Coordinates of C-alpha atoms in Angstrom, one line a residue:
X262 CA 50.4 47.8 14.1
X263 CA 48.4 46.3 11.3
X264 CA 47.4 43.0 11.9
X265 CA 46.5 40.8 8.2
X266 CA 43.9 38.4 8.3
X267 CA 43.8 35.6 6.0
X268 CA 40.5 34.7 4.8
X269 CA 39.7 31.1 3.6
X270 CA 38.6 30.4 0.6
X271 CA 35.4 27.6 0.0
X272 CA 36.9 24.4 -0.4
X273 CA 35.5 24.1 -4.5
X274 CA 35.2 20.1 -5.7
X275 CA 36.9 19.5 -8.5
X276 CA 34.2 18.1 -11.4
X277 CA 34.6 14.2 -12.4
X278 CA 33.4 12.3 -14.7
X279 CA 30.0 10.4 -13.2
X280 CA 30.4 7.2 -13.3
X281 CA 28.1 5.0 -14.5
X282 CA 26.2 3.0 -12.0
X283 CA 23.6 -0.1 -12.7
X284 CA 19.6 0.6 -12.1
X285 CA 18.0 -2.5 -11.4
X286 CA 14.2 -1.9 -13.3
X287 CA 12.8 -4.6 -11.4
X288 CA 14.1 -2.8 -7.9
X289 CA 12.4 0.6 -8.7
X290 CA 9.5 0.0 -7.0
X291 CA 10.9 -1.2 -4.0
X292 CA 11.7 1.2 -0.8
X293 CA 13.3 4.2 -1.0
X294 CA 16.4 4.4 -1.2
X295 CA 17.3 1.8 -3.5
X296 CA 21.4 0.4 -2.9
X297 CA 22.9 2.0 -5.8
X298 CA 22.0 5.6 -3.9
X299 CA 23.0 4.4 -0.4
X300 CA 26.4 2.3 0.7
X301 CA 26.0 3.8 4.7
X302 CA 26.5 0.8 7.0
X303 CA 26.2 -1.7 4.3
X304 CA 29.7 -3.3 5.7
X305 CA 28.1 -3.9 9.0
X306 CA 26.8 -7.1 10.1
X307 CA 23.8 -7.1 11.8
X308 CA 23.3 -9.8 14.9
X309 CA 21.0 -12.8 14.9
X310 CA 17.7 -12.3 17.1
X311 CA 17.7 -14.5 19.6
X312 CA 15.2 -16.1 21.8
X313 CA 14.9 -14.7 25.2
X314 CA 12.7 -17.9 26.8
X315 CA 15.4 -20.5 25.0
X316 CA 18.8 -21.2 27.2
X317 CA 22.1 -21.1 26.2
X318 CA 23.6 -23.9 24.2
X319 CA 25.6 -25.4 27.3
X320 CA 22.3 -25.3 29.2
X321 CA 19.2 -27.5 27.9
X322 CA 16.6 -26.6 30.8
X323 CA 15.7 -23.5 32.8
X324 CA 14.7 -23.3 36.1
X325 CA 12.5 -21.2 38.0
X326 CA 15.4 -18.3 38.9
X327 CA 15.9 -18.3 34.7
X328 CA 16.9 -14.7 34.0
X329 CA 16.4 -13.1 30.6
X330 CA 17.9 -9.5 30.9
X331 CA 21.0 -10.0 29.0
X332 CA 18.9 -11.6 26.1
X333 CA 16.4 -8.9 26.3
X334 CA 19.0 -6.5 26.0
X335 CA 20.7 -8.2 23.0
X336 CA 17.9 -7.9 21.4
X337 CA 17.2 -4.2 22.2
X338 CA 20.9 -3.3 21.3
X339 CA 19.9 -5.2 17.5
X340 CA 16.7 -3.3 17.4
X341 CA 18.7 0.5 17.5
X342 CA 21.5 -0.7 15.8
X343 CA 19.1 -1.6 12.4
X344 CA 17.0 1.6 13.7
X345 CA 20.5 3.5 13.0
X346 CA 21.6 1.9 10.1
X347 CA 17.9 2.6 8.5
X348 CA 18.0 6.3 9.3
X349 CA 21.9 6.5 8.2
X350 CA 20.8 4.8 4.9
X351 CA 17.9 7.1 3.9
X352 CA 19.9 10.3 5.0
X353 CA 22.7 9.4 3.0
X354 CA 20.9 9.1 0.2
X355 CA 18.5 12.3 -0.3
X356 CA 21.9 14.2 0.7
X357 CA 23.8 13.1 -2.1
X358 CA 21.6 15.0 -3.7
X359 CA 22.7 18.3 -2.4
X360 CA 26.3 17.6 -0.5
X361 CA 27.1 14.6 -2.7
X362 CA 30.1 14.7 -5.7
X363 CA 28.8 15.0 -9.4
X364 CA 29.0 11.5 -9.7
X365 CA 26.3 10.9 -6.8
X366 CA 24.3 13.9 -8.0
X367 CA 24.2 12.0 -11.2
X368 CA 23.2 8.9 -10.1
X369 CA 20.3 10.3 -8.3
X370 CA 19.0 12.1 -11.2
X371 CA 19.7 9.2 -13.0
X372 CA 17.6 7.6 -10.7
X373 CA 14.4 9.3 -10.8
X374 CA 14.8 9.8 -14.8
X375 CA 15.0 5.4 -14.7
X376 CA 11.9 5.4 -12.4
X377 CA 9.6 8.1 -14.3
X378 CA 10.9 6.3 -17.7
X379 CA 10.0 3.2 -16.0
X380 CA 6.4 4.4 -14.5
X381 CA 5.8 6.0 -18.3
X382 CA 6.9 2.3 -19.7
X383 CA 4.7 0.7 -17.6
X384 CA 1.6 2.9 -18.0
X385 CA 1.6 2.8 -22.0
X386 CA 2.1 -1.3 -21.7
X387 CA -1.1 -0.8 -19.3
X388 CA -2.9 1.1 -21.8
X389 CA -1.6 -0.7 -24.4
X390 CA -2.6 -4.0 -23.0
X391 CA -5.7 -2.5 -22.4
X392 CA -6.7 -1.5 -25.5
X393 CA -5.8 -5.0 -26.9
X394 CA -8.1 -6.2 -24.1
X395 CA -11.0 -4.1 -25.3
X396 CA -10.3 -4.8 -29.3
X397 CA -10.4 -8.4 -27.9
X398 CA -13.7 -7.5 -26.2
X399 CA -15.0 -6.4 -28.9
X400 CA -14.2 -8.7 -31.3
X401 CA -15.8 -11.8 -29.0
X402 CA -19.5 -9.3 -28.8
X403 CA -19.1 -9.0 -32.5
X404 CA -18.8 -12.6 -33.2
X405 CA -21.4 -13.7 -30.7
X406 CA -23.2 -11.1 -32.5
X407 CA -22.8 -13.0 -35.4
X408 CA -23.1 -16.4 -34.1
X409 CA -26.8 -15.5 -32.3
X410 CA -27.7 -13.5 -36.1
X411 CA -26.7 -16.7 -37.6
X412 CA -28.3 -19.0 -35.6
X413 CA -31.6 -16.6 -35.6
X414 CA -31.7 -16.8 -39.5
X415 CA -31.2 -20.8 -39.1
X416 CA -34.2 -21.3 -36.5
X417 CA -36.1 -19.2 -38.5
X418 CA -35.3 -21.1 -42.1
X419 CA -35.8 -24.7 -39.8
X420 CA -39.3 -23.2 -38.9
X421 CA -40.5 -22.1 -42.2
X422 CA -39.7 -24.8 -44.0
X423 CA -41.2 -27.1 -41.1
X424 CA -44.3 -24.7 -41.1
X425 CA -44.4 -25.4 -45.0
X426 CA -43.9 -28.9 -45.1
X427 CA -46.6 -28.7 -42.5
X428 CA -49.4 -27.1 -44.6
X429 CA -48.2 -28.5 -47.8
X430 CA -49.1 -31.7 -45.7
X431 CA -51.6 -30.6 -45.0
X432 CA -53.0 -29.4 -47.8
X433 CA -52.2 -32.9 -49.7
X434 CA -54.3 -34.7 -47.5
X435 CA -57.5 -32.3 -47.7
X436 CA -57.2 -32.8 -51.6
X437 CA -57.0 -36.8 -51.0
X438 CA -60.5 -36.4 -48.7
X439 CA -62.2 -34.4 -51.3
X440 CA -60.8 -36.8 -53.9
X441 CA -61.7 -39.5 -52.0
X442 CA -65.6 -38.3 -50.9
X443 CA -66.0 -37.4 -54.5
X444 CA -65.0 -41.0 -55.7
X445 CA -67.5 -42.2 -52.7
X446 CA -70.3 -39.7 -53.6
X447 CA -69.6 -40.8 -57.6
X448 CA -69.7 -44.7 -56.6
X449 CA -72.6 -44.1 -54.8
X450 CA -74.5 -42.5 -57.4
X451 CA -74.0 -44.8 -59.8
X452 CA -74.6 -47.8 -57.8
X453 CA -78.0 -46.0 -57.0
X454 CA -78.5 -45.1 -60.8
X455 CA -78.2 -49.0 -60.9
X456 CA -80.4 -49.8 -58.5
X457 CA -83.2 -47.8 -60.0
X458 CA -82.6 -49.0 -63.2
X459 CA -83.0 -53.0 -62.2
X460 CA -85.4 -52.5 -59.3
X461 CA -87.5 -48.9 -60.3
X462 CA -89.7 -47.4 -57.6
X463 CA -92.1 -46.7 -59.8
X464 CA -93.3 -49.7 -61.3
X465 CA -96.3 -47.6 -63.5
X466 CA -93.9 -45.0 -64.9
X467 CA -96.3 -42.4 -63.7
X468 CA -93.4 -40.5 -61.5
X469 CA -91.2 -38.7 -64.2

């Protein structure tokens, strides 16, 4: 008696068209995984914390047998619950990768293209901005360059011309001392010639 056994085939799934999914550039360098990879648990609604020491709206006072376990635990039960949903969201999205249809498999590759185009975008606006940075730079040590060449060649024209003013100052008013001791020495002379000639020393004429 022969006995046939079936063997099951690989479930194969069928290829789709990806569909096209928005990327956010200003959400690319937020934490991983961004929403358009992960939509586990985004339906659920998580609790409001509340606060253990506070009473309950009917109540406006606590006394001292005030009991906080079911407030603690609320707040415990929200604490796994987001713990869950965190670690449901981040495993959902790296196995997409791998388990996912084409369309997710697109997506994430679609992803990490967006973010290196992004990080490549942002790195030659870096360098560009910084090479317009250093041209700028470069430009203000050029022109204060200039400004302290100019300003040199000015103090040094505003000295020499003060320095020549100076001696030619100078120099004037040497040449009106000597002219004037000459015109004294002259006038004296002649007022001495003068004085010999009306009134001689020697009366006899013996001194020649």
């Amino acid at each position: 008696m022969t006995t046939s056994r079936m063997t099951t085939l690989p479930r194969i799934t069928p290829v789709a068209t990806p569909t096209p999914r928005s990327v956010s550039a200003g959400g690319m360098y937020g934490p991983y995984p961004p929403p358009e990879l992960t939509t586990a648990w985004d339906h659920m609604k998580i609790p409001q914390r509340i606060n253990p020491i506070a009473p309950n709206p009917p109540k406006r006072r606590i006394n001292s047998s005030w009991e906080t376990v079911d407030q603690h635990w609320h707040n415990d039960k929200r604490r796994i619950v987001m713990q869950q949903r965190e670690h449901n969201r981040y495993h959902s999205a790296w196995s997409k990768a791998f388990y996912g249809s084409p369309a997710d498999q697109e997506a994430y590759r679609r992803h990490f293209r967006e973010v290196l185009k992004q990080q490549m975008a942002d790195q030659d606006a870096h360098k560009r901005q910084t090479l317009k940075d250093k041209v700028k730079e470069s430009e203000a040590a050029v022109e204060y360059d200039r400004q302290c060449r100019s300003q040199d060649l000015d103090s040094f024209i505003k000295k020499y011309n003060h320095l020549k003013k100076f001696r030619d100052d100078n120099k004037v008013y040497m040449e009106d001392q000597w002219r004037q001791r000459r015109a004294e020495r002259q006038l004296e002379n002649r007022i001495d010639r003068e004085v010999l000639r009306y009134n001689p020393i020697n009366w006899s004429g013996t001194l020649k």
